[in-house]
């Protein structure tokens, strides 16, 4: 506790509540309100309806939600495997090459995602790598964008595991693969879950690159929301946003419930 | 220990090592001129040592002297830049750790936090694809051996330091290694448990007499209590090696004298030697003293005289005892003993004795005595 006096603590909490309220809660409340609004002319909506949710559940939004979830799970899963592999492989390399590869991994998240989408479009639009207009290019785009987070989380986790565990395992007769499966990965589990959750959340909300590359028939929910609100149906868009958020939240909560036995005291 | 209980027929070939066998005499650990360097800095140099099968060898030395490195090179976690390592008569220098059949307990135990005690102990057997029935029997046997059978289901975080240490030992023993490496296994425990564990370790070794143990510590009491022989390390080198008594009573150099127990050291010059009696006459200032002879220092040479504090007396122990006059600088009563400090010229000496009826007063001039066979000569090191 940095602040000791009771009054000081009250003030600190009030400031925190205000910040959280303005930055996080207010936009969310507005969107939730908008999703059930029939008419909104004054400060507050004048008339409420569930029609937007009905629209959302009837139209093409179920397909869009499915596209988002499938893309998110697949891209995050691939990024997790790839990021873990890279982190494990680079663990014992010299600092300089590792620094360089770190940067390579992090570049895609440092440039606008639209540029990433454009880059993929240009790169994969002629044979032999003709992915343009396929599902694969959407997965690739999401994979590229979330890879940095998987890799970053897993390497952070690896650097926190003392080599003792793996060395003891090895001295007990565990060959490299067995050691990885029974010791390294279980110890990494909290970091793997964090990496996957973050990637999934990012992928669920990804718009910039997806807009550039999505094929007909694989419209992700953010692309759909963008289209609908662009056409002026702001309240329908809000309903879809709530749907997206709830789905993402449900998946994240499910992930957070995976039992982690490696939790250390 | 019945062979049937501890046997694991399903173990991979080459990894299975029974505790007893016809070639038991050839086991042990051999280091031949082993050198280890981290990033160009040599931290273990010309390490040559033969640990006998069934022996407990203690490696002691100050922090950073290379004790852990010696264990790591044995286990195969670090490759020597020179030299060979043999275990059980087999050259293991080029073998990966998992093919060496070594039980190792590291300083913080490193119990796998995601497995209960039982699975920790079973780990090595599962890695070798032992049969489930074998695993069950062997894990139970090993947990019983360390008195932890009722804690099998506990996770490491639910165990105390001492209990974790026992599980770590059981885990190391479950694969029935020929060699057990212990890296400061008691340093995380408080003094009381340390004593108990020390006794348990020697009991354990009595029940597994063919197990070769290297015990790293910087606690000389642990080493003297447990080990058959002691190696003293300094700056990556083995600077002294011997059985406990010999090393304690006749340290080969100043470092060994001061690191293993406390030592009173006086500069002397050897005057004459008598090979028949095994004694030598040395001169300290104006006084002549009879001491145990050391063939490495001959007449005319300078040497250090080493006398342990408990070998100094305030009453002459016999007619041939040496005598020196000194002024008492301090007297301390420590419950079970008296600790008396002396000064001769600018040399400080220390005497310990069972509580004295009439301890000398600080500042008094007294005579103290020691028997010739309690005083040894150490070659004077060349200052460089
Ligand atoms: N991984 C490493 N990289 C570089 N130097 C190392 C490494 N491990 C150990 N050293 C160095 O090697 C030397 C010997 O270390 P070692 O761990 O063997 O000492 P030790 O005798 O076990 O000491 P302690 O009693 O403190 O455990 C030390 O100077 C240490 O700094
Ligand atoms: Mg050490």
XYZ file of C-alpha atoms and ligand atoms in Angstrom:
681
model
C 0.000 0.000 0.000
C 1.556 3.228 -1.090
C -1.059 5.473 0.457
C -1.492 5.014 4.197
C -4.067 7.505 5.425
C -7.704 6.568 5.146
C -8.655 9.834 3.438
C -5.756 9.496 1.021
C -6.858 6.012 0.136
C -10.425 7.135 -0.484
C -9.209 9.847 -2.838
C -6.926 7.384 -4.645
C -9.795 4.962 -5.153
C -12.092 7.748 -6.357
C -9.569 8.897 -8.950
C -9.064 5.314 -10.102
C -12.806 4.747 -10.348
C -13.230 7.922 -12.360
C -10.459 6.977 -14.792
C -11.741 3.435 -15.230
C -15.262 4.773 -15.571
C -14.434 7.293 -18.269
C -11.918 5.236 -20.207
C -13.381 1.737 -20.043
C -16.881 1.703 -18.678
C -18.473 4.675 -20.424
C -17.872 3.493 -24.008
C -19.056 0.015 -23.077
C -22.187 1.368 -21.406
C -22.935 3.578 -24.395
C -22.580 0.644 -26.779
C -24.766 -1.582 -24.627
C -27.344 1.181 -24.411
C -27.180 1.788 -28.155
C -27.731 -1.910 -28.822
C -31.162 -1.717 -27.167
C -32.112 1.737 -28.334
C -35.040 2.445 -30.619
C -34.465 6.147 -30.771
C -31.680 8.307 -29.337
C -32.073 12.050 -29.824
C -31.435 13.572 -26.394
C -28.815 12.858 -23.778
C -30.325 9.442 -23.132
C -32.225 7.109 -25.451
C -35.944 7.797 -25.477
C -37.201 4.362 -26.412
C -35.848 0.821 -25.974
C -36.153 -2.281 -28.159
C -34.648 -5.744 -28.626
C -35.146 -5.511 -32.377
C -31.413 -5.053 -33.065
C -30.634 -8.325 -31.356
C -33.360 -10.011 -33.342
C -31.782 -8.614 -36.508
C -28.398 -9.758 -35.341
C -29.546 -13.308 -34.682
C -31.495 -13.627 -37.934
C -29.277 -12.132 -40.568
C -25.838 -13.163 -41.699
C -24.345 -12.327 -38.336
C -24.319 -15.936 -37.114
C -22.060 -16.775 -40.048
C -19.920 -13.748 -39.292
C -19.592 -14.743 -35.654
C -18.601 -18.239 -36.706
C -16.021 -16.843 -39.139
C -14.561 -14.704 -36.362
C -14.377 -17.546 -33.861
C -12.895 -20.020 -36.327
C -10.362 -17.465 -37.548
C -9.491 -16.487 -33.997
C -9.044 -20.028 -32.733
C -7.106 -21.205 -35.764
C -4.812 -18.209 -36.044
C -4.163 -18.099 -32.287
C -3.574 -21.843 -32.177
C -1.082 -21.707 -35.037
C 0.579 -18.639 -33.560
C 0.863 -20.396 -30.215
C 2.550 -23.441 -31.707
C 4.789 -21.302 -33.844
C 5.579 -18.790 -31.110
C 6.376 -21.507 -28.561
C 8.541 -23.325 -31.031
C 10.434 -20.160 -31.894
C 10.816 -19.154 -28.247
C 12.109 -22.624 -27.319
C 14.454 -22.755 -30.265
C 15.823 -19.272 -29.710
C 16.194 -19.687 -25.969
C 19.812 -20.725 -26.041
C 20.983 -18.685 -28.986
C 23.337 -15.789 -28.541
C 21.797 -12.451 -27.576
C 22.436 -10.654 -30.845
C 20.719 -13.040 -33.278
C 17.904 -13.373 -30.788
C 17.452 -9.616 -30.581
C 17.229 -9.483 -34.387
C 14.633 -12.263 -34.512
C 12.691 -10.621 -31.704
C 12.389 -7.541 -33.869
C 11.272 -9.554 -36.891
C 8.519 -11.053 -34.779
C 7.372 -7.732 -33.455
C 7.381 -5.713 -36.677
C 3.871 -6.761 -37.814
C 2.341 -5.375 -34.635
C 4.292 -2.138 -34.973
C 2.932 -1.195 -38.399
C -0.735 -0.417 -39.235
C -2.609 -3.658 -39.753
C -3.910 -2.265 -43.032
C -0.322 -2.289 -44.274
C 0.053 -5.907 -43.210
C -3.095 -6.760 -45.167
C -1.841 -4.859 -48.173
C 1.533 -6.568 -47.979
C -0.070 -10.009 -47.905
C -2.348 -9.077 -50.776
C 0.590 -8.052 -52.925
C 2.764 -10.978 -51.865
C 0.198 -13.712 -52.419
C -1.637 -12.476 -55.483
C 0.270 -14.374 -58.141
C 1.198 -18.038 -58.618
C 2.656 -20.155 -57.190
C 1.417 -18.549 -53.980
C -2.023 -17.511 -55.057
C -3.926 -17.065 -51.826
C -5.801 -14.001 -52.935
C -9.511 -14.459 -52.362
C -9.095 -17.594 -50.275
C -9.784 -18.293 -46.624
C -6.131 -19.022 -46.091
C -5.093 -15.426 -46.559
C -7.378 -14.325 -43.701
C -5.815 -16.910 -41.400
C -2.349 -15.884 -42.509
C -3.112 -12.219 -41.845
C -4.390 -12.917 -38.338
C -1.536 -15.336 -37.693
C 1.044 -12.723 -38.648
C -0.601 -10.076 -36.501
C -0.903 -12.133 -33.305
C 2.396 -14.025 -33.603
C 4.305 -11.348 -31.732
C 2.076 -11.747 -28.684
C 2.397 -15.523 -28.587
C 6.118 -15.390 -29.028
C 6.516 -12.559 -26.535
C 4.472 -14.256 -23.821
C 6.122 -17.629 -24.234
C 9.649 -16.245 -24.205
C 8.835 -14.173 -21.139
C 7.579 -17.359 -19.483
C 10.622 -19.356 -20.494
C 12.975 -16.808 -19.037
C 11.229 -17.203 -15.684
C 11.595 -20.974 -15.469
C 14.898 -21.895 -13.847
C 16.878 -24.410 -15.879
C 17.027 -26.604 -12.762
C 13.715 -28.315 -13.512
C 14.714 -29.320 -16.988
C 18.177 -30.359 -15.931
C 16.861 -32.518 -13.122
C 14.394 -34.074 -15.553
C 17.201 -34.818 -17.938
C 19.391 -36.342 -15.271
C 16.472 -38.584 -14.329
C 16.571 -40.003 -17.833
C 14.084 -37.810 -19.687
C 14.971 -37.451 -23.344
C 14.385 -34.024 -24.911
C 10.891 -34.704 -26.229
C 9.705 -36.315 -22.994
C 11.190 -33.481 -20.995
C 9.404 -30.918 -23.158
C 6.088 -32.685 -22.817
C 6.203 -33.504 -19.115
C 8.177 -30.592 -17.671
C 8.753 -27.572 -19.888
C 5.281 -27.233 -21.394
C 3.369 -27.863 -18.140
C 5.517 -25.249 -16.419
C 4.832 -22.894 -19.319
C 1.083 -23.544 -19.243
C 0.099 -20.253 -17.566
C 2.073 -18.351 -20.184
C 0.661 -20.447 -23.017
C -2.867 -19.701 -21.848
C -2.101 -16.006 -21.532
C -0.551 -15.987 -24.995
C -3.526 -17.763 -26.532
C -6.075 -15.563 -24.754
C -4.412 -12.365 -25.851
C -4.029 -13.576 -29.436
C -7.630 -14.698 -29.553
C -8.926 -11.413 -28.190
C -6.836 -9.469 -30.701
C -7.938 -11.652 -33.567
C -11.617 -11.337 -32.633
C -11.364 -7.559 -32.897
C -9.063 -7.386 -35.939
C -10.358 -5.151 -38.704
C -7.642 -3.346 -40.682
C -5.913 -6.293 -42.320
C -9.067 -8.395 -42.612
C -10.834 -5.688 -44.600
C -8.010 -5.806 -47.115
C -7.939 -9.546 -47.651
C -11.280 -11.168 -46.799
C -12.878 -13.297 -49.510
C -16.623 -13.334 -50.160
C -18.305 -15.715 -47.756
C -15.810 -15.220 -44.926
C -16.834 -11.920 -43.397
C -15.630 -11.656 -39.837
C -17.791 -9.897 -37.302
C -15.663 -6.716 -37.094
C -15.810 -6.405 -40.875
C -19.573 -6.880 -40.654
C -19.920 -4.287 -37.906
C -17.836 -1.861 -39.927
C -20.059 -2.387 -42.950
C -23.322 -2.035 -41.049
C -22.350 1.099 -39.144
C -20.893 2.527 -42.344
C -24.340 2.166 -43.834
C -25.777 4.085 -40.851
C -27.266 1.208 -38.845
C -25.377 2.241 -35.701
C -27.739 0.467 -33.281
C -27.541 -2.810 -35.203
C -23.780 -2.428 -35.196
C -23.863 -1.936 -31.432
C -25.873 -5.109 -30.958
C -23.316 -7.028 -33.025
C -20.512 -5.460 -30.990
C -22.092 -6.674 -27.766
C -22.452 -10.119 -29.322
C -18.784 -10.098 -30.292
C -17.670 -8.938 -26.882
C -19.777 -11.496 -25.035
C -18.478 -14.321 -27.211
C -14.861 -13.267 -26.788
C -15.403 -12.889 -23.063
C -16.943 -16.355 -22.810
C -13.962 -17.930 -24.554
C -11.513 -16.009 -22.379
C -13.336 -17.025 -19.213
C -13.295 -20.651 -20.357
C -9.539 -20.379 -20.961
C -8.948 -18.843 -17.567
C -10.598 -21.824 -15.919
C -8.037 -24.310 -17.179
C -6.500 -25.676 -13.979
C -2.886 -24.670 -13.608
C -1.105 -27.029 -11.271
C 2.226 -25.413 -11.841
C 1.174 -22.372 -9.850
C 4.038 -21.794 -7.480
C 3.850 -20.242 -4.122
C 16.655 -53.895 -0.308
C 15.245 -56.720 -2.373
C 16.307 -56.709 -5.999
C 12.764 -57.676 -6.972
C 11.311 -54.536 -5.468
C 13.752 -52.145 -7.004
C 14.238 -53.890 -10.320
C 12.735 -52.338 -13.412
C 12.934 -54.867 -16.205
C 11.230 -52.545 -18.653
C 13.910 -49.900 -18.450
C 15.621 -48.964 -21.673
C 18.780 -50.954 -22.299
C 21.912 -49.254 -21.116
C 20.029 -47.119 -18.635
C 19.296 -49.877 -16.165
C 21.890 -50.077 -13.461
C 21.462 -52.511 -10.605
C 22.724 -51.590 -7.173
C 24.884 -54.657 -6.773
C 26.709 -56.818 -9.235
C 29.980 -58.492 -10.043
C 31.578 -55.318 -11.347
C 30.717 -53.285 -8.274
C 34.410 -52.791 -7.576
C 34.873 -50.858 -10.813
C 32.237 -48.286 -10.091
C 32.890 -44.865 -8.749
C 33.584 -41.606 -10.478
C 36.803 -40.622 -12.144
C 37.844 -37.196 -13.340
C 40.986 -36.881 -15.412
C 42.288 -33.375 -15.918
C 38.788 -31.944 -16.355
C 38.574 -28.263 -17.219
C 35.425 -26.166 -17.620
C 35.214 -22.635 -18.931
C 32.252 -20.286 -19.165
C 32.717 -17.733 -21.930
C 36.468 -18.114 -21.901
C 36.820 -17.919 -18.105
C 38.142 -21.131 -16.618
C 36.103 -22.040 -13.555
C 37.324 -25.616 -13.143
C 40.934 -26.365 -13.926
C 42.816 -29.645 -14.150
C 40.312 -31.395 -11.911
C 41.582 -34.885 -11.243
C 39.870 -37.026 -8.661
C 38.879 -40.650 -8.192
C 35.803 -41.144 -6.072
C 35.691 -44.740 -4.892
C 32.555 -46.794 -5.338
C 30.321 -46.602 -2.297
C 32.197 -43.669 -0.920
C 30.805 -40.350 0.287
C 33.082 -37.663 -1.041
C 32.482 -34.186 0.276
C 33.560 -31.264 -1.855
C 33.959 -28.133 0.182
C 35.243 -24.723 -0.671
C 34.276 -21.086 -0.561
C 31.549 -19.633 -2.756
C 32.497 -19.580 -6.413
C 35.243 -22.168 -6.041
C 33.682 -24.461 -8.628
C 31.887 -27.064 -6.512
C 28.601 -26.850 -8.371
C 30.493 -26.790 -11.647
C 32.152 -30.082 -10.705
C 28.711 -31.598 -10.143
C 27.343 -30.154 -13.367
C 30.166 -31.637 -15.358
C 29.457 -34.996 -13.716
C 25.785 -34.829 -14.573
C 26.541 -33.672 -18.105
C 24.933 -30.226 -17.942
C 28.170 -28.624 -18.992
C 30.808 -30.047 -21.291
C 34.426 -29.924 -20.225
C 36.827 -28.201 -22.600
C 39.472 -30.728 -21.582
C 39.653 -34.012 -19.743
C 37.435 -37.053 -19.329
C 34.768 -38.074 -16.850
C 34.186 -41.740 -16.016
C 31.252 -43.168 -14.129
C 31.205 -46.805 -13.181
C 34.176 -47.482 -15.408
C 32.403 -45.990 -18.430
C 33.616 -42.858 -20.180
C 30.558 -40.587 -20.032
C 32.212 -37.386 -21.239
C 30.283 -37.446 -24.501
C 27.028 -38.847 -23.144
C 23.968 -36.612 -22.701
C 22.692 -36.242 -19.120
C 19.762 -38.585 -19.667
C 22.061 -41.481 -20.476
C 24.229 -41.161 -17.378
C 22.092 -42.718 -14.647
C 22.836 -40.079 -12.089
C 20.674 -39.015 -9.203
C 20.977 -35.344 -8.513
C 19.570 -33.105 -5.802
C 20.062 -29.436 -6.524
C 20.233 -26.733 -3.924
C 16.618 -25.570 -4.190
C 15.429 -29.173 -4.800
C 13.611 -28.228 -8.032
C 10.691 -30.536 -7.353
C 8.341 -30.350 -10.323
C 5.663 -27.986 -8.997
C 2.945 -29.427 -11.219
C 3.259 -32.954 -9.891
C 2.480 -34.414 -6.477
C 5.324 -36.026 -4.537
C 4.432 -39.450 -5.904
C 4.710 -38.322 -9.524
C 7.915 -36.477 -8.797
C 9.459 -39.682 -7.519
C 7.970 -41.682 -10.387
C 9.281 -39.277 -13.012
C 12.557 -41.020 -13.762
C 10.893 -44.431 -13.956
C 8.196 -43.177 -16.307
C 10.835 -41.530 -18.466
C 12.393 -44.983 -18.762
C 9.041 -46.574 -19.520
C 9.058 -48.808 -16.483
C 6.001 -50.996 -15.934
C 3.225 -49.448 -13.878
C 3.482 -52.157 -11.222
C 7.219 -51.629 -10.946
C 6.745 -47.908 -10.637
C 4.216 -48.329 -7.870
C 6.455 -50.620 -5.857
C 9.608 -48.643 -6.387
C 8.087 -45.236 -5.666
C 6.552 -46.613 -2.489
C 9.908 -48.106 -1.498
C 11.747 -44.854 -2.102
C 9.177 -42.706 -0.319
C 9.332 -45.112 2.611
C 13.105 -44.927 2.613
C 12.938 -41.168 3.263
C 9.918 -41.384 5.549
C 7.549 -39.583 3.201
C 5.081 -42.333 2.302
C 2.171 -40.475 3.871
C 2.899 -37.350 1.803
C 2.694 -38.999 -1.616
C -0.314 -36.960 -2.745
C 0.995 -33.572 -1.655
C 2.206 -31.026 -4.141
C 5.662 -29.554 -3.522
C 4.168 -26.232 -2.433
C 2.331 -28.106 0.324
C 5.566 -29.509 1.752
C 8.061 -27.950 4.144
C 11.665 -27.427 3.108
C 12.849 -30.572 4.867
C 10.034 -32.633 3.369
C 10.794 -31.302 -0.099
C 14.380 -32.286 0.400
C 13.385 -35.847 1.280
C 11.169 -36.105 -1.772
C 14.008 -34.767 -3.915
C 16.280 -37.489 -2.559
C 13.630 -40.148 -3.107
C 13.192 -38.903 -6.671
C 16.916 -39.132 -7.279
C 17.142 -42.619 -5.781
C 14.100 -44.020 -7.580
C 16.063 -44.588 -10.766
C 18.578 -46.542 -8.693
C 21.556 -44.508 -9.777
C 25.104 -45.635 -9.142
C 25.922 -42.069 -8.297
C 24.108 -39.525 -6.171
C 25.102 -35.873 -6.454
C 23.982 -33.600 -3.642
C 24.496 -29.863 -4.037
C 24.309 -28.167 -0.638
C 21.203 -30.189 0.153
C 20.851 -28.883 3.688
C 21.660 -25.236 3.194
C 18.005 -24.204 2.964
C 17.124 -25.862 6.265
C 17.419 -24.516 9.783
C 20.087 -25.802 12.140
C 17.834 -28.240 13.989
C 16.487 -30.018 10.895
C 19.931 -29.945 9.378
C 21.264 -32.157 12.143
C 18.397 -34.607 11.794
C 18.761 -34.725 8.028
C 22.484 -35.267 8.360
C 21.835 -38.327 10.495
C 19.214 -39.550 8.054
C 21.573 -39.143 5.137
C 24.186 -41.295 6.804
C 21.537 -43.874 7.720
C 20.382 -43.821 4.104
C 23.886 -44.427 2.884
C 24.316 -47.334 5.276
C 21.252 -48.929 3.679
C 22.634 -48.321 0.171
C 26.317 -49.075 0.706
C 27.253 -49.289 -2.973
C 25.898 -45.843 -3.783
C 28.677 -43.404 -4.607
C 27.877 -39.942 -3.276
C 29.392 -36.565 -3.970
C 28.251 -34.123 -1.352
C 28.866 -30.448 -2.004
C 28.742 -28.125 0.946
C 30.497 -25.164 2.403
C 29.739 -26.366 5.896
C 32.765 -28.199 7.253
C 30.743 -29.855 10.021
C 28.481 -31.525 7.459
C 31.508 -32.693 5.546
C 33.302 -34.048 8.597
C 30.179 -35.770 9.894
C 29.071 -37.435 6.706
C 31.982 -37.939 4.379
C 34.570 -40.653 4.034
C 36.899 -38.295 2.264
C 36.944 -34.560 1.709
C 38.166 -32.565 -1.250
C 38.795 -28.870 -0.707
C 38.345 -26.558 -3.668
C 39.644 -23.088 -4.287
C 39.439 -20.998 -7.439
C 38.391 -23.949 -9.569
C 41.090 -26.266 -8.318
C 41.201 -29.158 -5.925
C 43.754 -27.947 -3.385
C 43.485 -30.719 -0.805
C 42.150 -34.243 -0.673
C 42.140 -36.794 2.072
C 40.155 -38.781 4.585
C 38.454 -36.573 7.134
C 40.752 -37.284 10.044
C 43.941 -37.062 8.039
C 42.926 -33.855 6.336
C 41.866 -32.319 9.615
C 44.917 -33.409 11.573
C 47.516 -32.935 8.835
C 46.277 -30.275 6.424
C 48.558 -30.117 3.386
C 48.428 -26.350 3.041
C 47.405 -23.191 4.780
C 44.098 -22.917 2.912
C 43.064 -26.428 3.935
C 44.084 -25.762 7.528
C 41.980 -22.645 7.742
C 39.002 -23.847 5.725
C 38.508 -27.175 7.486
C 38.166 -26.271 11.142
C 39.958 -23.477 12.901
C 43.700 -23.427 13.005
C 46.436 -21.672 14.953
C 49.267 -21.007 12.555
C 52.755 -19.919 13.612
C 55.715 -19.263 11.335
C 58.623 -21.540 12.216
C 61.939 -22.715 10.814
C 62.779 -26.402 10.737
C 65.991 -27.101 12.658
C 66.331 -30.848 12.632
C 64.355 -33.915 11.686
C 64.221 -37.334 13.186
C 62.729 -39.856 10.798
C 62.763 -42.595 13.445
C 60.472 -40.813 15.914
C 58.546 -39.032 13.180
C 59.211 -35.715 14.886
C 61.061 -32.570 13.932
C 62.556 -29.743 15.959
C 61.455 -26.307 14.859
C 62.281 -22.823 16.041
C 59.630 -20.225 16.751
C 61.356 -16.982 17.649
C 63.745 -17.966 20.411
C 61.869 -21.108 21.409
C 62.510 -24.650 20.221
C 59.494 -26.884 19.756
C 59.079 -30.569 18.951
C 56.415 -31.218 16.369
C 55.233 -33.906 14.000
C 57.561 -34.164 11.019
C 56.437 -33.406 7.464
C 58.627 -34.953 4.755
C 57.825 -32.015 2.484
C 59.716 -29.568 4.682
C 63.342 -30.309 5.422
C 65.828 -28.814 7.837
C 66.528 -25.144 7.235
C 63.193 -24.470 5.514
C 60.489 -22.128 6.710
C 57.105 -23.633 7.481
C 53.831 -22.980 9.248
C 53.091 -24.748 12.467
C 49.441 -25.749 12.712
C 47.785 -26.541 16.031
C 44.027 -26.924 16.422
C 42.491 -24.796 19.200
C 41.340 -27.847 21.154
C 44.883 -29.279 21.132
C 46.225 -26.348 23.144
C 46.228 -26.887 26.926
C 46.694 -24.769 29.980
C 48.220 -27.740 31.844
C 51.033 -29.812 30.361
C 49.512 -32.953 28.741
C 52.747 -34.954 29.251
C 56.426 -34.702 30.028
C 57.371 -34.077 26.385
C 54.802 -31.302 25.864
C 55.887 -28.054 24.270
C 55.418 -24.909 26.225
C 54.951 -21.319 25.137
C 54.366 -18.172 27.140
C 51.696 -15.792 25.942
C 49.463 -13.034 27.188
C 45.760 -13.717 27.426
C 43.826 -11.294 25.231
C 40.286 -12.482 25.872
C 38.335 -15.189 27.603
C 34.886 -16.210 26.503
C 32.535 -18.685 28.065
C 30.270 -20.361 25.509
C 28.246 -22.700 27.673
C 29.833 -26.009 26.808
C 33.345 -24.619 26.346
C 35.778 -21.881 27.122
C 37.385 -19.970 24.317
C 40.666 -18.289 25.252
C 42.548 -15.917 22.978
C 46.318 -15.442 23.317
C 48.866 -13.190 21.785
C 52.511 -14.015 21.214
C 54.368 -11.155 19.602
C 51.809 -10.166 17.003
C 50.469 -13.684 16.490
C 47.010 -14.483 17.736
C 46.150 -17.938 18.960
C 43.016 -19.548 20.217
C 42.458 -22.278 22.743
C 39.202 -24.088 23.356
C 38.622 -26.328 26.323
C 35.815 -27.824 28.322
C 34.617 -25.173 30.791
C 37.508 -24.236 33.046
C 37.225 -24.092 36.858
C 39.610 -21.169 37.031
C 39.863 -19.490 33.645
C 42.821 -17.119 33.202
C 42.214 -13.403 33.379
C 42.523 -11.240 30.309
C 45.927 -9.550 30.315
C 47.591 -12.297 32.387
C 50.822 -13.901 31.203
C 50.383 -17.677 31.116
C 52.088 -20.774 29.791
C 50.215 -23.015 27.437
C 51.159 -26.404 26.159
C 50.665 -28.837 23.305
C 51.795 -32.377 22.570
C 54.299 -32.810 19.690
C 52.009 -35.195 17.829
C 49.187 -32.585 17.868
C 51.291 -30.049 15.956
C 51.845 -30.408 12.223
C 54.003 -28.602 9.746
C 52.631 -27.016 6.604
C 55.007 -26.033 3.820
C 55.255 -22.255 3.602
C 53.487 -21.156 0.427
C 55.468 -19.012 -1.911
C 53.832 -15.650 -2.134
C 53.273 -14.713 -5.727
N 26.430 -20.299 -16.233
C 27.543 -19.627 -15.890
N 28.058 -18.685 -16.692
C 29.174 -18.018 -16.364
N 29.853 -18.211 -15.225
C 29.398 -19.130 -14.372
C 28.216 -19.887 -14.650
N 28.003 -20.728 -13.620
C 28.990 -20.498 -12.745
N 29.830 -19.556 -13.181
C 31.047 -19.089 -12.503
O 31.835 -20.205 -12.228
C 32.464 -20.087 -10.964
C 32.195 -21.322 -10.141
O 30.827 -21.402 -9.881
P 30.167 -22.567 -9.052
O 28.702 -22.421 -9.171
O 30.756 -23.861 -9.475
O 30.643 -22.195 -7.589
P 30.301 -22.923 -6.216
O 31.585 -23.410 -5.670
O 29.221 -23.919 -6.416
O 29.798 -21.700 -5.346
P 28.603 -21.623 -4.272
O 29.159 -22.169 -2.998
O 28.358 -20.155 -4.164
O 27.454 -22.383 -4.808
C 31.935 -18.821 -10.338
O 32.933 -17.838 -10.452
C 30.736 -18.463 -11.168
O 30.613 -17.070 -11.273
Mg 27.149 -23.999 -5.827
